[in-house]
């Protein structure tokens, strides 16, 4: 990613317009996007992420996301569909809005998932990526 501000602004705009909750987490060179909302809105988000310009290349030209992988998709309790995508604000259950968080440590990422009551997702999908990237 060459333009973090543009990338962040684009992701926030899409999440807001599609009524998605969750978080954009920057962890070193890794990016995790956790989305929570209606499945049709999440599908539309995925379509936007793959087909729209989200960054700029080394020459300053707009470019599409090419490195996105879906790590998990499914339902969690009665909170709606959740997808964790590779690339803080919480209620007692899940996310209350969409936030952008710079994470400086693995325990900080774990705490975010724990407070959102999504620790099993962290342990199964996020932790392995974090530990393999060291």
PDB file of N, CA and C in Angstrom, residues 6-73:
ATOM      1  N   UNK A   6      -5.567   7.348   1.553  1.00  0.00           N
ATOM      2  CA  UNK A   6      -6.568   7.081   0.510  1.00  0.00           C
ATOM      3  C   UNK A   6      -7.240   5.728   0.743  1.00  0.00           C
ATOM      4  N   UNK A   7      -6.435   4.719   1.064  1.00  0.00           N
ATOM      5  CA  UNK A   7      -6.952   3.375   1.317  1.00  0.00           C
ATOM      6  C   UNK A   7      -7.943   3.406   2.482  1.00  0.00           C
ATOM      7  N   UNK A   8      -7.543   4.019   3.578  1.00  0.00           N
ATOM      8  CA  UNK A   8      -8.383   4.105   4.775  1.00  0.00           C
ATOM      9  C   UNK A   8      -9.682   4.838   4.479  1.00  0.00           C
ATOM     10  N   UNK A   9      -9.582   5.959   3.804  1.00  0.00           N
ATOM     11  CA  UNK A   9     -10.761   6.758   3.474  1.00  0.00           C
ATOM     12  C   UNK A   9     -11.739   5.962   2.604  1.00  0.00           C
ATOM     13  N   UNK A  10     -11.216   5.237   1.639  1.00  0.00           N
ATOM     14  CA  UNK A  10     -12.060   4.438   0.747  1.00  0.00           C
ATOM     15  C   UNK A  10     -12.781   3.331   1.512  1.00  0.00           C
ATOM     16  N   UNK A  11     -12.046   2.607   2.356  1.00  0.00           N
ATOM     17  CA  UNK A  11     -12.648   1.508   3.131  1.00  0.00           C
ATOM     18  C   UNK A  11     -13.729   2.046   4.066  1.00  0.00           C
ATOM     19  N   UNK A  12     -13.443   3.154   4.750  1.00  0.00           N
ATOM     20  CA  UNK A  12     -14.425   3.751   5.658  1.00  0.00           C
ATOM     21  C   UNK A  12     -15.678   4.191   4.901  1.00  0.00           C
ATOM     22  N   UNK A  13     -15.500   4.775   3.730  1.00  0.00           N
ATOM     23  CA  UNK A  13     -16.633   5.243   2.927  1.00  0.00           C
ATOM     24  C   UNK A  13     -17.520   4.064   2.526  1.00  0.00           C
ATOM     25  N   UNK A  14     -16.913   2.988   2.047  1.00  0.00           N
ATOM     26  CA  UNK A  14     -17.692   1.814   1.647  1.00  0.00           C
ATOM     27  C   UNK A  14     -18.420   1.196   2.833  1.00  0.00           C
ATOM     28  N   UNK A  15     -17.725   1.047   3.949  1.00  0.00           N
ATOM     29  CA  UNK A  15     -18.352   0.455   5.141  1.00  0.00           C
ATOM     30  C   UNK A  15     -19.550   1.292   5.584  1.00  0.00           C
ATOM     31  N   UNK A  16     -19.382   2.604   5.593  1.00  0.00           N
ATOM     32  CA  UNK A  16     -20.470   3.488   5.996  1.00  0.00           C
ATOM     33  C   UNK A  16     -21.659   3.426   5.052  1.00  0.00           C
ATOM     34  N   UNK A  17     -21.391   3.475   3.757  1.00  0.00           N
ATOM     35  CA  UNK A  17     -22.489   3.476   2.787  1.00  0.00           C
ATOM     36  C   UNK A  17     -23.228   2.139   2.754  1.00  0.00           C
ATOM     37  N   UNK A  18     -22.566   1.065   3.166  1.00  0.00           N
ATOM     38  CA  UNK A  18     -23.194  -0.263   3.179  1.00  0.00           C
ATOM     39  C   UNK A  18     -23.678  -0.677   4.575  1.00  0.00           C
ATOM     40  N   UNK A  19     -23.637   0.251   5.522  1.00  0.00           N
ATOM     41  CA  UNK A  19     -24.086  -0.005   6.901  1.00  0.00           C
ATOM     42  C   UNK A  19     -23.365  -1.189   7.532  1.00  0.00           C
ATOM     43  N   UNK A  20     -22.056  -1.275   7.317  1.00  0.00           N
ATOM     44  CA  UNK A  20     -21.259  -2.352   7.893  1.00  0.00           C
ATOM     45  C   UNK A  20     -20.549  -1.867   9.143  1.00  0.00           C
ATOM     46  N   UNK A  21     -20.465  -2.748  10.114  1.00  0.00           N
ATOM     47  CA  UNK A  21     -19.715  -2.486  11.335  1.00  0.00           C
ATOM     48  C   UNK A  21     -18.428  -3.292  11.265  1.00  0.00           C
ATOM     49  N   UNK A  22     -17.478  -2.957  12.112  1.00  0.00           N
ATOM     50  CA  UNK A  22     -16.245  -3.726  12.142  1.00  0.00           C
ATOM     51  C   UNK A  22     -15.044  -2.855  12.349  1.00  0.00           C
ATOM     52  N   UNK A  23     -13.929  -3.297  11.798  1.00  0.00           N
ATOM     53  CA  UNK A  23     -12.696  -2.570  12.023  1.00  0.00           C
ATOM     54  C   UNK A  23     -11.683  -2.831  10.914  1.00  0.00           C
ATOM     55  N   UNK A  24     -10.909  -1.810  10.630  1.00  0.00           N
ATOM     56  CA  UNK A  24      -9.760  -1.898   9.739  1.00  0.00           C
ATOM     57  C   UNK A  24      -8.543  -1.859  10.647  1.00  0.00           C
ATOM     58  N   UNK A  25      -7.814  -2.968  10.706  1.00  0.00           N
ATOM     59  CA  UNK A  25      -6.681  -3.091  11.623  1.00  0.00           C
ATOM     60  C   UNK A  25      -5.372  -3.106  10.849  1.00  0.00           C
ATOM     61  N   UNK A  26      -4.497  -2.186  11.183  1.00  0.00           N
ATOM     62  CA  UNK A  26      -3.150  -2.175  10.628  1.00  0.00           C
ATOM     63  C   UNK A  26      -2.231  -2.776  11.672  1.00  0.00           C
ATOM     64  N   UNK A  27      -1.581  -3.873  11.326  1.00  0.00           N
ATOM     65  CA  UNK A  27      -0.675  -4.568  12.244  1.00  0.00           C
ATOM     66  C   UNK A  27       0.647  -4.747  11.505  1.00  0.00           C
ATOM     67  N   UNK A  28       1.572  -3.830  11.715  1.00  0.00           N
ATOM     68  CA  UNK A  28       2.813  -3.865  10.953  1.00  0.00           C
ATOM     69  C   UNK A  28       2.497  -3.718   9.477  1.00  0.00           C
ATOM     70  N   UNK A  29       2.957  -4.658   8.664  1.00  0.00           N
ATOM     71  CA  UNK A  29       2.689  -4.618   7.226  1.00  0.00           C
ATOM     72  C   UNK A  29       1.398  -5.331   6.848  1.00  0.00           C
ATOM     73  N   UNK A  30       0.737  -5.944   7.824  1.00  0.00           N
ATOM     74  CA  UNK A  30      -0.510  -6.668   7.566  1.00  0.00           C
ATOM     75  C   UNK A  30      -1.716  -5.752   7.740  1.00  0.00           C
ATOM     76  N   UNK A  31      -2.753  -6.047   6.998  1.00  0.00           N
ATOM     77  CA  UNK A  31      -4.020  -5.325   7.109  1.00  0.00           C
ATOM     78  C   UNK A  31      -5.124  -6.365   7.271  1.00  0.00           C
ATOM     79  N   UNK A  32      -5.932  -6.192   8.311  1.00  0.00           N
ATOM     80  CA  UNK A  32      -7.092  -7.053   8.518  1.00  0.00           C
ATOM     81  C   UNK A  32      -8.329  -6.173   8.473  1.00  0.00           C
ATOM     82  N   UNK A  33      -9.329  -6.618   7.745  1.00  0.00           N
ATOM     83  CA  UNK A  33     -10.607  -5.921   7.714  1.00  0.00           C
ATOM     84  C   UNK A  33     -11.648  -6.887   8.254  1.00  0.00           C
ATOM     85  N   UNK A  34     -12.278  -6.501   9.339  1.00  0.00           N
ATOM     86  CA  UNK A  34     -13.319  -7.324   9.957  1.00  0.00           C
ATOM     87  C   UNK A  34     -14.641  -6.625   9.676  1.00  0.00           C
ATOM     88  N   UNK A  35     -15.542  -7.326   9.021  1.00  0.00           N
ATOM     89  CA  UNK A  35     -16.830  -6.748   8.659  1.00  0.00           C
ATOM     90  C   UNK A  35     -17.957  -7.516   9.314  1.00  0.00           C
ATOM     91  N   UNK A  36     -18.974  -6.774   9.698  1.00  0.00           N
ATOM     92  CA  UNK A  36     -20.145  -7.359  10.333  1.00  0.00           C
ATOM     93  C   UNK A  36     -21.360  -6.647   9.762  1.00  0.00           C
ATOM     94  N   UNK A  37     -22.301  -7.398   9.242  1.00  0.00           N
ATOM     95  CA  UNK A  37     -23.500  -6.791   8.684  1.00  0.00           C
ATOM     96  C   UNK A  37     -24.281  -7.782   7.846  1.00  0.00           C
ATOM     97  N   UNK A  38     -25.245  -7.279   7.126  1.00  0.00           N
ATOM     98  CA  UNK A  38     -26.096  -8.121   6.283  1.00  0.00           C
ATOM     99  C   UNK A  38     -25.261  -8.722   5.163  1.00  0.00           C
ATOM    100  N   UNK A  39     -25.524  -9.988   4.849  1.00  0.00           N
ATOM    101  CA  UNK A  39     -24.701 -10.710   3.869  1.00  0.00           C
ATOM    102  C   UNK A  39     -24.684 -10.044   2.495  1.00  0.00           C
ATOM    103  N   UNK A  40     -25.800  -9.474   2.062  1.00  0.00           N
ATOM    104  CA  UNK A  40     -25.809  -8.819   0.745  1.00  0.00           C
ATOM    105  C   UNK A  40     -24.915  -7.582   0.740  1.00  0.00           C
ATOM    106  N   UNK A  41     -24.864  -6.870   1.862  1.00  0.00           N
ATOM    107  CA  UNK A  41     -23.991  -5.696   1.956  1.00  0.00           C
ATOM    108  C   UNK A  41     -22.525  -6.107   1.978  1.00  0.00           C
ATOM    109  N   UNK A  42     -22.229  -7.212   2.640  1.00  0.00           N
ATOM    110  CA  UNK A  42     -20.845  -7.696   2.679  1.00  0.00           C
ATOM    111  C   UNK A  42     -20.421  -8.169   1.289  1.00  0.00           C
ATOM    112  N   UNK A  43     -21.318  -8.837   0.586  1.00  0.00           N
ATOM    113  CA  UNK A  43     -20.999  -9.264  -0.783  1.00  0.00           C
ATOM    114  C   UNK A  43     -20.718  -8.064  -1.678  1.00  0.00           C
ATOM    115  N   UNK A  44     -21.497  -7.009  -1.509  1.00  0.00           N
ATOM    116  CA  UNK A  44     -21.274  -5.788  -2.290  1.00  0.00           C
ATOM    117  C   UNK A  44     -19.928  -5.161  -1.925  1.00  0.00           C
ATOM    118  N   UNK A  45     -19.587  -5.180  -0.640  1.00  0.00           N
ATOM    119  CA  UNK A  45     -18.285  -4.657  -0.210  1.00  0.00           C
ATOM    120  C   UNK A  45     -17.148  -5.437  -0.883  1.00  0.00           C
ATOM    121  N   UNK A  46     -17.241  -6.763  -0.869  1.00  0.00           N
ATOM    122  CA  UNK A  46     -16.207  -7.611  -1.483  1.00  0.00           C
ATOM    123  C   UNK A  46     -16.071  -7.263  -2.967  1.00  0.00           C
ATOM    124  N   UNK A  47     -17.203  -7.078  -3.615  1.00  0.00           N
ATOM    125  CA  UNK A  47     -17.198  -6.716  -5.035  1.00  0.00           C
ATOM    126  C   UNK A  47     -16.481  -5.375  -5.239  1.00  0.00           C
ATOM    127  N   UNK A  48     -16.792  -4.400  -4.406  1.00  0.00           N
ATOM    128  CA  UNK A  48     -16.126  -3.096  -4.496  1.00  0.00           C
ATOM    129  C   UNK A  48     -14.625  -3.224  -4.249  1.00  0.00           C
ATOM    130  N   UNK A  49     -14.262  -3.984  -3.235  1.00  0.00           N
ATOM    131  CA  UNK A  49     -12.848  -4.137  -2.859  1.00  0.00           C
ATOM    132  C   UNK A  49     -12.038  -4.737  -4.009  1.00  0.00           C
ATOM    133  N   UNK A  50     -12.646  -5.655  -4.727  1.00  0.00           N
ATOM    134  CA  UNK A  50     -11.924  -6.335  -5.807  1.00  0.00           C
ATOM    135  C   UNK A  50     -11.966  -5.590  -7.139  1.00  0.00           C
ATOM    136  N   UNK A  51     -12.968  -4.754  -7.344  1.00  0.00           N
ATOM    137  CA  UNK A  51     -13.142  -4.149  -8.668  1.00  0.00           C
ATOM    138  C   UNK A  51     -12.881  -2.647  -8.727  1.00  0.00           C
ATOM    139  N   UNK A  52     -12.728  -1.995  -7.581  1.00  0.00           N
ATOM    140  CA  UNK A  52     -12.535  -0.543  -7.560  1.00  0.00           C
ATOM    141  C   UNK A  52     -11.100  -0.183  -7.208  1.00  0.00           C
ATOM    142  N   UNK A  53     -10.698   1.010  -7.607  1.00  0.00           N
ATOM    143  CA  UNK A  53      -9.370   1.499  -7.251  1.00  0.00           C
ATOM    144  C   UNK A  53      -9.338   1.854  -5.769  1.00  0.00           C
ATOM    145  N   UNK A  54      -8.348   1.315  -5.054  1.00  0.00           N
ATOM    146  CA  UNK A  54      -8.235   1.576  -3.619  1.00  0.00           C
ATOM    147  C   UNK A  54      -6.878   2.148  -3.225  1.00  0.00           C
ATOM    148  N   UNK A  55      -5.937   2.173  -4.152  1.00  0.00           N
ATOM    149  CA  UNK A  55      -4.582   2.615  -3.819  1.00  0.00           C
ATOM    150  C   UNK A  55      -3.943   3.209  -5.070  1.00  0.00           C
ATOM    151  N   UNK A  56      -2.680   3.578  -4.954  1.00  0.00           N
ATOM    152  CA  UNK A  56      -1.911   4.048  -6.103  1.00  0.00           C
ATOM    153  C   UNK A  56      -0.652   3.208  -6.224  1.00  0.00           C
ATOM    154  N   UNK A  57      -0.184   3.013  -7.456  1.00  0.00           N
ATOM    155  CA  UNK A  57       1.039   2.233  -7.659  1.00  0.00           C
ATOM    156  C   UNK A  57       2.271   3.133  -7.540  1.00  0.00           C
ATOM    157  N   UNK A  58       3.433   2.588  -7.836  1.00  0.00           N
ATOM    158  CA  UNK A  58       4.686   3.334  -7.672  1.00  0.00           C
ATOM    159  C   UNK A  58       4.778   4.547  -8.595  1.00  0.00           C
ATOM    160  N   UNK A  59       3.984   4.562  -9.655  1.00  0.00           N
ATOM    161  CA  UNK A  59       3.973   5.709 -10.570  1.00  0.00           C
ATOM    162  C   UNK A  59       2.853   6.689 -10.253  1.00  0.00           C
ATOM    163  N   UNK A  60       2.106   6.413  -9.172  1.00  0.00           N
ATOM    164  CA  UNK A  60       1.021   7.303  -8.784  1.00  0.00           C
ATOM    165  C   UNK A  60      -0.297   7.029  -9.483  1.00  0.00           C
ATOM    166  N   UNK A  61      -0.370   5.953 -10.257  1.00  0.00           N
ATOM    167  CA  UNK A  61      -1.618   5.594 -10.933  1.00  0.00           C
ATOM    168  C   UNK A  61      -2.518   4.821  -9.981  1.00  0.00           C
ATOM    169  N   UNK A  62      -3.813   5.067 -10.095  1.00  0.00           N
ATOM    170  CA  UNK A  62      -4.775   4.351  -9.262  1.00  0.00           C
ATOM    171  C   UNK A  62      -4.722   2.861  -9.585  1.00  0.00           C
ATOM    172  N   UNK A  63      -4.889   2.031  -8.540  1.00  0.00           N
ATOM    173  CA  UNK A  63      -4.846   0.584  -8.763  1.00  0.00           C
ATOM    174  C   UNK A  63      -5.839  -0.141  -7.855  1.00  0.00           C
ATOM    175  N   UNK A  64      -6.135  -1.371  -8.232  1.00  0.00           N
ATOM    176  CA  UNK A  64      -7.086  -2.207  -7.499  1.00  0.00           C
ATOM    177  C   UNK A  64      -6.364  -3.076  -6.474  1.00  0.00           C
ATOM    178  N   UNK A  65      -7.136  -3.589  -5.529  1.00  0.00           N
ATOM    179  CA  UNK A  65      -6.607  -4.511  -4.521  1.00  0.00           C
ATOM    180  C   UNK A  65      -6.335  -5.853  -5.183  1.00  0.00           C
ATOM    181  N   UNK A  66      -5.121  -6.339  -5.075  1.00  0.00           N
ATOM    182  CA  UNK A  66      -4.757  -7.605  -5.707  1.00  0.00           C
ATOM    183  C   UNK A  66      -4.365  -8.685  -4.699  1.00  0.00           C
ATOM    184  N   UNK A  67      -4.211  -8.325  -3.437  1.00  0.00           N
ATOM    185  CA  UNK A  67      -3.673  -9.281  -2.472  1.00  0.00           C
ATOM    186  C   UNK A  67      -4.681  -9.692  -1.405  1.00  0.00           C
ATOM    187  N   UNK A  68      -5.958  -9.391  -1.595  1.00  0.00           N
ATOM    188  CA  UNK A  68      -6.968  -9.698  -0.597  1.00  0.00           C
ATOM    189  C   UNK A  68      -7.288 -11.190  -0.576  1.00  0.00           C
ATOM    190  N   UNK A  69      -7.364 -11.751   0.624  1.00  0.00           N
ATOM    191  CA  UNK A  69      -7.793 -13.133   0.833  1.00  0.00           C
ATOM    192  C   UNK A  69      -8.860 -13.149   1.912  1.00  0.00           C
ATOM    193  N   UNK A  70      -9.907 -13.896   1.703  1.00  0.00           N
ATOM    194  CA  UNK A  70     -10.929 -14.048   2.736  1.00  0.00           C
ATOM    195  C   UNK A  70     -10.474 -15.173   3.654  1.00  0.00           C
ATOM    196  N   UNK A  71     -10.282 -14.837   4.926  1.00  0.00           N
ATOM    197  CA  UNK A  71      -9.829 -15.820   5.904  1.00  0.00           C
ATOM    198  C   UNK A  71     -10.982 -16.571   6.542  1.00  0.00           C
ATOM    199  N   UNK A  72     -12.141 -15.918   6.657  1.00  0.00           N
ATOM    200  CA  UNK A  72     -13.292 -16.558   7.298  1.00  0.00           C
ATOM    201  C   UNK A  72     -14.554 -15.863   6.834  1.00  0.00           C
ATOM    202  N   UNK A  73     -15.603 -16.623   6.690  1.00  0.00           N
ATOM    203  CA  UNK A  73     -16.924 -16.055   6.484  1.00  0.00           C
ATOM    204  C   UNK A  73     -17.920 -16.946   7.183  1.00  0.00           C
TER     205      UNK A  73
END
